[in-house]
Amino acid sequence: MAVDEGAVDLDLELDRAHSARMYDYFLGGTTNFPADRESAGKAMAAFPQVLVAARANRQFMHRSVRHLAQLGMRQFLDVGTGIPTSPNLHEIAQRTAPDARVVYTDNDPIVLTHAHALLRSSPEGRTAYSQCDARDPEALLASPEVRATLDMSRPVALSLIALLHFVPGDRTAHAVVERLKDALPPGSTLTVSHVTPDFDSAGLARALKAYEAAGTPVQARTREEFTRFFDGWELLDPGVTVTHRWRPDPEHDLTQVTDAEAACYGAVARKP
Ligand SMILES: C[S@@+](CC[C@H](N)C(=O)[O-])C[C@H]1O[C@@H](n2cnc3c(N)ncnc32)[C@H](O)[C@@H]1O
């Protein structure tokens, strides 16, 4: 879509913390405001490893997208994209496959106002941004950007990276994932990363209180709960791991962190 920030009357709610801007702060970005930094500071005080966890998660996105492009995936649907942080998903995919097509979606208007950075596609490929709420997968799948950019009869790499912990309620989260999985043809892939209480439940619970106090409920999920998102699909090697252990790359600086620091599971699966 063409993004004209001036044409839209957006309420960015700068007086309250937003998860996208807190994550941007953890990654060292500049698209965050005092309310975001205050809540992010509380989360960091409770759980100092959140900075490492955010970077390990972002590096998991880089490695998983590169791997999928190397496996031949040419269409990507990224839900819960976040504020652009280079390299963005299309930059990684198009380094391997310049003709890759990518649709980004998020429900936070701050992402919309920065979406121009997501639309700088290679000439051979294509990118689009759709403002959507993941909890309404029908609307997401029907969005003009998805329909115009992706051929849903060919495999699509769906990514829900550090998104689903912001979708509380197991029935809701699993229903969303199953609806999106159903819409994709065989050969499609699903990539998920997700906060887990499995390694430092007390520290994480304190950090999540900072999100809840800011009006953003977060649900950490155990390995078993996380693995259920892939039901019926075939996990790619190495299966479910903590993010920093998923096909580690010597170029990434976080291969030596602990599971409690990374604090998120990551996995990729293929539809049979
Ligand atoms: C922690 S960031 C992750 C960004 C990126 N996927 C990454 O891992 O680097 C979570 C993103 O999910 C978005 N988000 C949260 N709930 C959402 C929902 N219901 N629908 C769409 N996006 C959502 C937030 O706005 C935020 O941009």
CSV table of C-alpha atoms and ligand atoms in Angstrom, one decimal:
chain,number,residue,atom,x,y,z
A,1,MET,CA,0.0,0.0,0.0
A,2,ALA,CA,1.1,3.6,-0.4
A,3,VAL,CA,1.6,5.0,3.1
A,4,ASP,CA,0.8,8.6,3.5
A,5,GLU,CA,1.1,9.4,7.1
A,6,GLY,CA,-0.2,12.9,6.7
A,7,ALA,CA,-3.5,11.7,5.2
A,8,VAL,CA,-4.5,9.6,8.2
A,9,ASP,CA,-5.5,10.8,11.6
A,10,LEU,CA,-3.7,8.3,13.7
A,11,ASP,CA,-3.8,8.1,17.5
A,12,LEU,CA,-0.3,6.9,18.4
A,13,GLU,CA,-1.2,7.0,22.2
A,14,LEU,CA,2.2,8.4,23.0
A,15,ASP,CA,1.1,8.8,26.7
A,16,ARG,CA,1.1,5.0,27.2
A,17,ALA,CA,3.6,2.3,26.5
A,18,HIS,CA,3.3,0.1,23.4
A,19,SER,CA,4.9,-3.2,22.9
A,20,ALA,CA,6.3,-2.4,19.5
A,21,ARG,CA,8.0,0.7,20.9
A,22,MET,CA,9.3,-1.1,24.0
A,23,TYR,CA,10.8,-3.7,21.7
A,24,ASP,CA,12.3,-1.0,19.6
A,25,TYR,CA,13.9,0.5,22.7
A,26,PHE,CA,15.3,-3.0,23.7
A,27,LEU,CA,16.9,-3.3,20.2
A,28,GLY,CA,18.5,0.2,20.6
A,29,GLY,CA,16.1,1.9,18.2
A,30,THR,CA,14.9,5.5,18.4
A,31,THR,CA,11.2,5.1,17.7
A,32,ASN,CA,10.1,5.2,21.3
A,33,PHE,CA,8.8,7.8,23.7
A,34,PRO,CA,9.0,8.5,27.5
A,35,ALA,CA,6.0,6.2,28.4
A,36,ASP,CA,7.6,3.4,26.4
A,37,ARG,CA,11.0,3.9,28.0
A,38,GLU,CA,9.5,4.0,31.5
A,39,SER,CA,7.8,0.7,31.1
A,40,ALA,CA,10.8,-0.8,29.3
A,41,GLY,CA,13.0,0.3,32.2
A,42,LYS,CA,10.7,-1.5,34.6
A,43,ALA,CA,10.8,-4.6,32.6
A,44,MET,CA,14.6,-4.4,32.4
A,45,ALA,CA,14.9,-3.8,36.1
A,46,ALA,CA,12.9,-7.0,36.7
A,47,PHE,CA,14.5,-9.0,34.0
A,48,PRO,CA,17.8,-7.6,32.8
A,49,GLN,CA,18.2,-10.3,30.1
A,50,VAL,CA,15.3,-8.8,28.1
A,51,LEU,CA,17.9,-6.9,26.0
A,52,VAL,CA,19.6,-10.2,25.1
A,53,ALA,CA,16.3,-11.9,24.6
A,54,ALA,CA,15.2,-9.2,22.1
A,55,ARG,CA,18.4,-9.4,20.1
A,56,ALA,CA,18.4,-13.2,20.1
A,57,ASN,CA,14.8,-13.1,18.8
A,58,ARG,CA,15.7,-10.7,16.0
A,59,GLN,CA,18.7,-12.8,15.0
A,60,PHE,CA,16.4,-15.9,15.0
A,61,MET,CA,14.3,-14.0,12.4
A,62,HIS,CA,17.3,-13.3,10.3
A,63,ARG,CA,18.5,-16.9,10.3
A,64,SER,CA,15.1,-18.5,9.8
A,65,VAL,CA,14.2,-16.2,6.8
A,66,ARG,CA,17.6,-16.7,5.2
A,67,HIS,CA,17.2,-20.5,5.6
A,68,LEU,CA,13.7,-20.4,4.1
A,69,ALA,CA,14.9,-18.3,1.1
A,70,GLN,CA,17.7,-20.8,0.6
A,71,LEU,CA,15.2,-23.6,0.7
A,72,GLY,CA,13.3,-21.9,-2.2
A,73,MET,CA,10.6,-19.9,-0.4
A,74,ARG,CA,9.7,-16.9,-2.4
A,75,GLN,CA,6.6,-15.5,-0.6
A,76,PHE,CA,6.5,-14.3,2.9
A,77,LEU,CA,3.7,-13.2,5.2
A,78,ASP,CA,5.0,-11.6,8.3
A,79,VAL,CA,2.4,-10.9,11.1
A,80,GLY,CA,3.4,-8.6,14.0
A,81,THR,CA,6.3,-7.0,12.0
A,82,GLY,CA,7.2,-4.4,14.5
A,83,ILE,CA,8.9,-1.0,13.9
A,84,PRO,CA,11.3,-1.4,11.0
A,85,THR,CA,14.8,-2.4,12.1
A,86,SER,CA,17.3,-3.0,9.3
A,87,PRO,CA,17.9,-5.5,8.1
A,88,ASN,CA,14.1,-6.1,7.8
A,89,LEU,CA,12.7,-9.4,6.7
A,90,HIS,CA,12.5,-8.5,3.0
A,91,GLU,CA,16.1,-7.4,3.0
A,92,ILE,CA,17.2,-10.8,4.4
A,93,ALA,CA,15.0,-12.7,2.0
A,94,GLN,CA,15.9,-10.6,-1.1
A,95,ARG,CA,19.7,-11.0,-0.4
A,96,THR,CA,19.2,-14.7,-1.3
A,97,ALA,CA,16.1,-14.3,-3.6
A,98,PRO,CA,15.8,-10.9,-5.1
A,99,ASP,CA,12.4,-11.8,-6.5
A,100,ALA,CA,11.0,-12.6,-3.0
A,101,ARG,CA,7.6,-11.0,-2.3
A,102,VAL,CA,6.8,-10.0,1.3
A,103,VAL,CA,3.7,-8.7,3.0
A,104,TYR,CA,4.1,-7.2,6.4
A,105,THR,CA,1.3,-6.7,8.9
A,106,ASP,CA,0.9,-5.1,12.3
A,107,ASN,CA,-1.9,-3.5,14.3
A,108,ASP,CA,0.1,-0.7,15.9
A,109,PRO,CA,-0.3,2.6,14.1
A,110,ILE,CA,3.4,3.5,14.8
A,111,VAL,CA,4.4,0.7,12.5
A,112,LEU,CA,2.2,2.1,9.8
A,113,THR,CA,3.8,5.5,10.1
A,114,HIS,CA,7.2,3.9,9.5
A,115,ALA,CA,6.1,1.4,6.9
A,116,HIS,CA,7.9,3.3,4.1
A,117,ALA,CA,11.1,1.6,5.3
A,118,LEU,CA,9.4,-1.8,4.6
A,119,LEU,CA,8.3,-0.9,1.1
A,120,ARG,CA,11.8,-0.4,-0.4
A,121,SER,CA,11.8,-3.7,-2.3
A,122,SER,CA,14.3,-4.9,-4.7
A,123,PRO,CA,13.2,-4.2,-8.3
A,124,GLU,CA,12.6,-7.9,-9.0
A,125,GLY,CA,10.6,-8.5,-5.8
A,126,ARG,CA,7.7,-6.8,-4.1
A,127,THR,CA,6.8,-5.7,-0.6
A,128,ALA,CA,3.5,-4.4,0.9
A,129,TYR,CA,2.3,-3.4,4.3
A,130,SER,CA,-1.2,-4.1,5.7
A,131,GLN,CA,-2.5,-2.6,8.9
A,132,CYS,CA,-4.3,-5.7,10.5
A,133,ASP,CA,-5.0,-7.2,13.8
A,134,ALA,CA,-3.8,-10.8,14.0
A,135,ARG,CA,-6.9,-11.7,16.1
A,136,ASP,CA,-8.9,-11.2,12.9
A,137,PRO,CA,-7.3,-13.6,10.5
A,138,GLU,CA,-10.2,-13.5,8.0
A,139,ALA,CA,-9.7,-9.7,7.5
A,140,LEU,CA,-5.9,-10.2,7.3
A,141,LEU,CA,-6.2,-12.9,4.6
A,142,ALA,CA,-8.8,-10.8,2.7
A,143,SER,CA,-6.7,-7.6,2.8
A,144,PRO,CA,-6.0,-6.0,-0.6
A,145,GLU,CA,-2.2,-6.1,0.1
A,146,VAL,CA,-2.2,-9.8,0.8
A,147,ARG,CA,-4.4,-10.6,-2.2
A,148,ALA,CA,-2.4,-8.4,-4.6
A,149,THR,CA,1.1,-9.5,-3.5
A,150,LEU,CA,0.9,-13.2,-2.6
A,151,ASP,CA,-0.3,-16.1,-4.8
A,152,MET,CA,-2.1,-18.2,-2.2
A,153,SER,CA,-2.0,-21.2,-4.4
A,154,ARG,CA,1.8,-21.3,-4.0
A,155,PRO,CA,3.8,-21.9,-0.8
A,156,VAL,CA,3.9,-19.0,1.6
A,157,ALA,CA,6.3,-18.6,4.6
A,158,LEU,CA,4.1,-17.4,7.4
A,159,SER,CA,6.0,-15.8,10.3
A,160,LEU,CA,4.6,-15.0,13.8
A,161,ILE,CA,7.8,-13.8,15.4
A,162,ALA,CA,7.5,-12.6,19.0
A,163,LEU,CA,3.8,-12.0,18.4
A,164,LEU,CA,1.7,-14.7,19.9
A,165,HIS,CA,2.6,-13.9,23.5
A,166,PHE,CA,0.6,-10.7,22.9
A,167,VAL,CA,-2.4,-12.9,22.0
A,168,PRO,CA,-3.5,-14.2,25.4
A,169,GLY,CA,-5.9,-17.1,25.8
A,170,ASP,CA,-5.0,-20.5,24.4
A,171,ARG,CA,-8.2,-20.9,22.4
A,172,THR,CA,-7.8,-17.5,20.7
A,173,ALA,CA,-4.1,-17.9,19.9
A,174,HIS,CA,-4.4,-21.4,18.6
A,175,ALA,CA,-7.6,-20.6,16.6
A,176,VAL,CA,-5.7,-17.7,14.9
A,177,VAL,CA,-2.8,-19.9,14.0
A,178,GLU,CA,-5.0,-22.7,12.8
A,179,ARG,CA,-7.0,-20.4,10.5
A,180,LEU,CA,-3.8,-18.9,9.0
A,181,LYS,CA,-2.3,-22.4,8.5
A,182,ASP,CA,-5.5,-23.6,6.8
A,183,ALA,CA,-5.4,-20.8,4.3
A,184,LEU,CA,-1.9,-21.9,3.0
A,185,PRO,CA,-1.1,-24.6,0.5
A,186,PRO,CA,1.2,-27.6,1.1
A,187,GLY,CA,4.9,-26.6,1.1
A,188,SER,CA,4.1,-23.5,3.1
A,189,THR,CA,6.0,-22.9,6.3
A,190,LEU,CA,5.2,-21.5,9.7
A,191,THR,CA,7.9,-19.7,11.8
A,192,VAL,CA,7.1,-18.9,15.4
A,193,SER,CA,9.1,-17.4,18.3
A,194,HIS,CA,7.5,-17.0,21.7
A,195,VAL,CA,8.4,-16.0,25.3
A,196,THR,CA,8.5,-18.9,27.7
A,197,PRO,CA,8.5,-19.2,31.5
A,198,ASP,CA,10.4,-22.5,31.3
A,199,PHE,CA,13.8,-21.2,32.4
A,200,ASP,CA,13.3,-18.2,34.7
A,201,SER,CA,9.6,-18.1,35.6
A,202,ALA,CA,9.9,-15.7,38.5
A,203,GLY,CA,12.1,-13.2,36.7
A,204,LEU,CA,9.9,-13.3,33.6
A,205,ALA,CA,6.7,-13.0,35.7
A,206,ARG,CA,8.1,-9.7,37.1
A,207,ALA,CA,8.9,-8.4,33.7
A,208,LEU,CA,5.5,-9.3,32.3
A,209,LYS,CA,3.9,-7.2,35.1
A,210,ALA,CA,5.5,-4.1,33.5
A,211,TYR,CA,3.7,-4.9,30.3
A,212,GLU,CA,0.4,-5.6,32.1
A,213,ALA,CA,0.8,-2.3,34.0
A,214,ALA,CA,1.1,-0.6,30.7
A,215,GLY,CA,-2.1,-2.2,29.5
A,216,THR,CA,-0.6,-5.0,27.4
A,217,PRO,CA,-1.3,-8.4,28.7
A,218,VAL,CA,1.4,-11.0,27.8
A,219,GLN,CA,1.1,-14.8,28.1
A,220,ALA,CA,4.3,-16.8,28.2
A,221,ARG,CA,3.9,-20.4,27.0
A,222,THR,CA,5.6,-23.6,28.0
A,223,ARG,CA,7.5,-25.8,25.4
A,224,GLU,CA,4.4,-28.0,25.2
A,225,GLU,CA,2.0,-25.1,24.6
A,226,PHE,CA,4.4,-23.6,22.0
A,227,THR,CA,4.9,-26.9,20.2
A,228,ARG,CA,1.1,-27.2,19.7
A,229,PHE,CA,1.1,-24.2,17.3
A,230,PHE,CA,2.8,-26.6,14.8
A,231,ASP,CA,0.3,-29.5,15.1
A,232,GLY,CA,0.0,-31.4,11.9
A,233,TRP,CA,3.0,-29.8,10.2
A,234,GLU,CA,6.6,-31.2,10.0
A,235,LEU,CA,9.2,-29.4,12.1
A,236,LEU,CA,12.3,-28.5,10.2
A,237,ASP,CA,15.7,-29.4,11.8
A,238,PRO,CA,16.5,-28.7,14.6
A,239,GLY,CA,12.9,-28.7,15.9
A,240,VAL,CA,11.8,-26.7,18.8
A,241,THR,CA,14.8,-24.9,20.4
A,242,VAL,CA,15.5,-21.7,22.4
A,243,THR,CA,15.9,-19.0,19.7
A,244,HIS,CA,19.7,-18.6,20.0
A,245,ARG,CA,20.2,-22.4,19.4
A,246,TRP,CA,18.2,-22.5,16.2
A,247,ARG,CA,20.7,-23.1,13.4
A,248,PRO,CA,23.3,-20.8,15.1
A,249,ASP,CA,25.5,-18.7,12.8
A,250,PRO,CA,29.0,-17.8,13.9
A,251,GLU,CA,28.4,-14.3,12.5
A,252,HIS,CA,25.8,-13.8,15.2
A,253,ASP,CA,27.2,-12.7,18.5
A,254,LEU,CA,24.6,-14.4,20.7
A,255,THR,CA,25.4,-18.1,20.2
A,256,GLN,CA,26.9,-18.4,23.7
A,257,VAL,CA,24.0,-16.9,25.8
A,258,THR,CA,22.0,-19.0,28.2
A,259,ASP,CA,18.5,-20.3,27.6
A,260,ALA,CA,17.3,-18.2,30.5
A,261,GLU,CA,18.7,-15.1,28.8
A,262,ALA,CA,17.2,-15.9,25.4
A,263,ALA,CA,13.9,-16.8,27.1
A,264,CYS,CA,12.0,-17.5,23.8
A,265,TYR,CA,11.4,-20.7,21.9
A,266,GLY,CA,11.7,-20.7,18.1
A,267,ALA,CA,10.8,-23.2,15.5
A,268,VAL,CA,9.9,-23.6,11.8
A,269,ALA,CA,7.6,-26.2,10.3
A,270,ARG,CA,6.4,-27.2,6.8
A,271,LYS,CA,2.9,-28.1,5.8
A,272,PRO,CA,2.9,-31.6,4.3
B,1,LIG,C1,8.0,-7.8,20.0
B,1,LIG,S1,7.4,-7.1,18.5
B,1,LIG,C2,8.1,-8.3,17.4
B,1,LIG,C3,8.5,-7.6,16.1
B,1,LIG,C4,9.1,-8.6,15.1
B,1,LIG,N1,8.2,-9.6,14.7
B,1,LIG,C5,10.4,-9.2,15.6
B,1,LIG,O1,10.3,-10.3,16.2
B,1,LIG,O2,11.5,-8.6,15.5
B,1,LIG,C6,5.7,-7.6,18.6
B,1,LIG,C7,4.9,-6.9,17.5
B,1,LIG,O3,3.6,-7.5,17.5
B,1,LIG,C8,2.6,-6.5,17.3
B,1,LIG,N2,1.3,-7.0,17.7
B,1,LIG,C9,0.9,-7.3,19.0
B,1,LIG,N3,-0.3,-7.7,19.0
B,1,LIG,C10,-0.8,-7.7,17.7
B,1,LIG,C11,-2.0,-8.1,17.1
B,1,LIG,N4,-3.0,-8.5,17.8
B,1,LIG,N5,-2.1,-8.0,15.7
B,1,LIG,C12,-1.0,-7.6,15.0
B,1,LIG,N6,0.2,-7.2,15.6
B,1,LIG,C13,0.3,-7.3,16.9
B,1,LIG,C14,3.1,-5.3,18.0
B,1,LIG,O4,2.5,-4.1,17.6
B,1,LIG,C15,4.6,-5.4,17.8
B,1,LIG,O5,5.0,-4.6,16.6
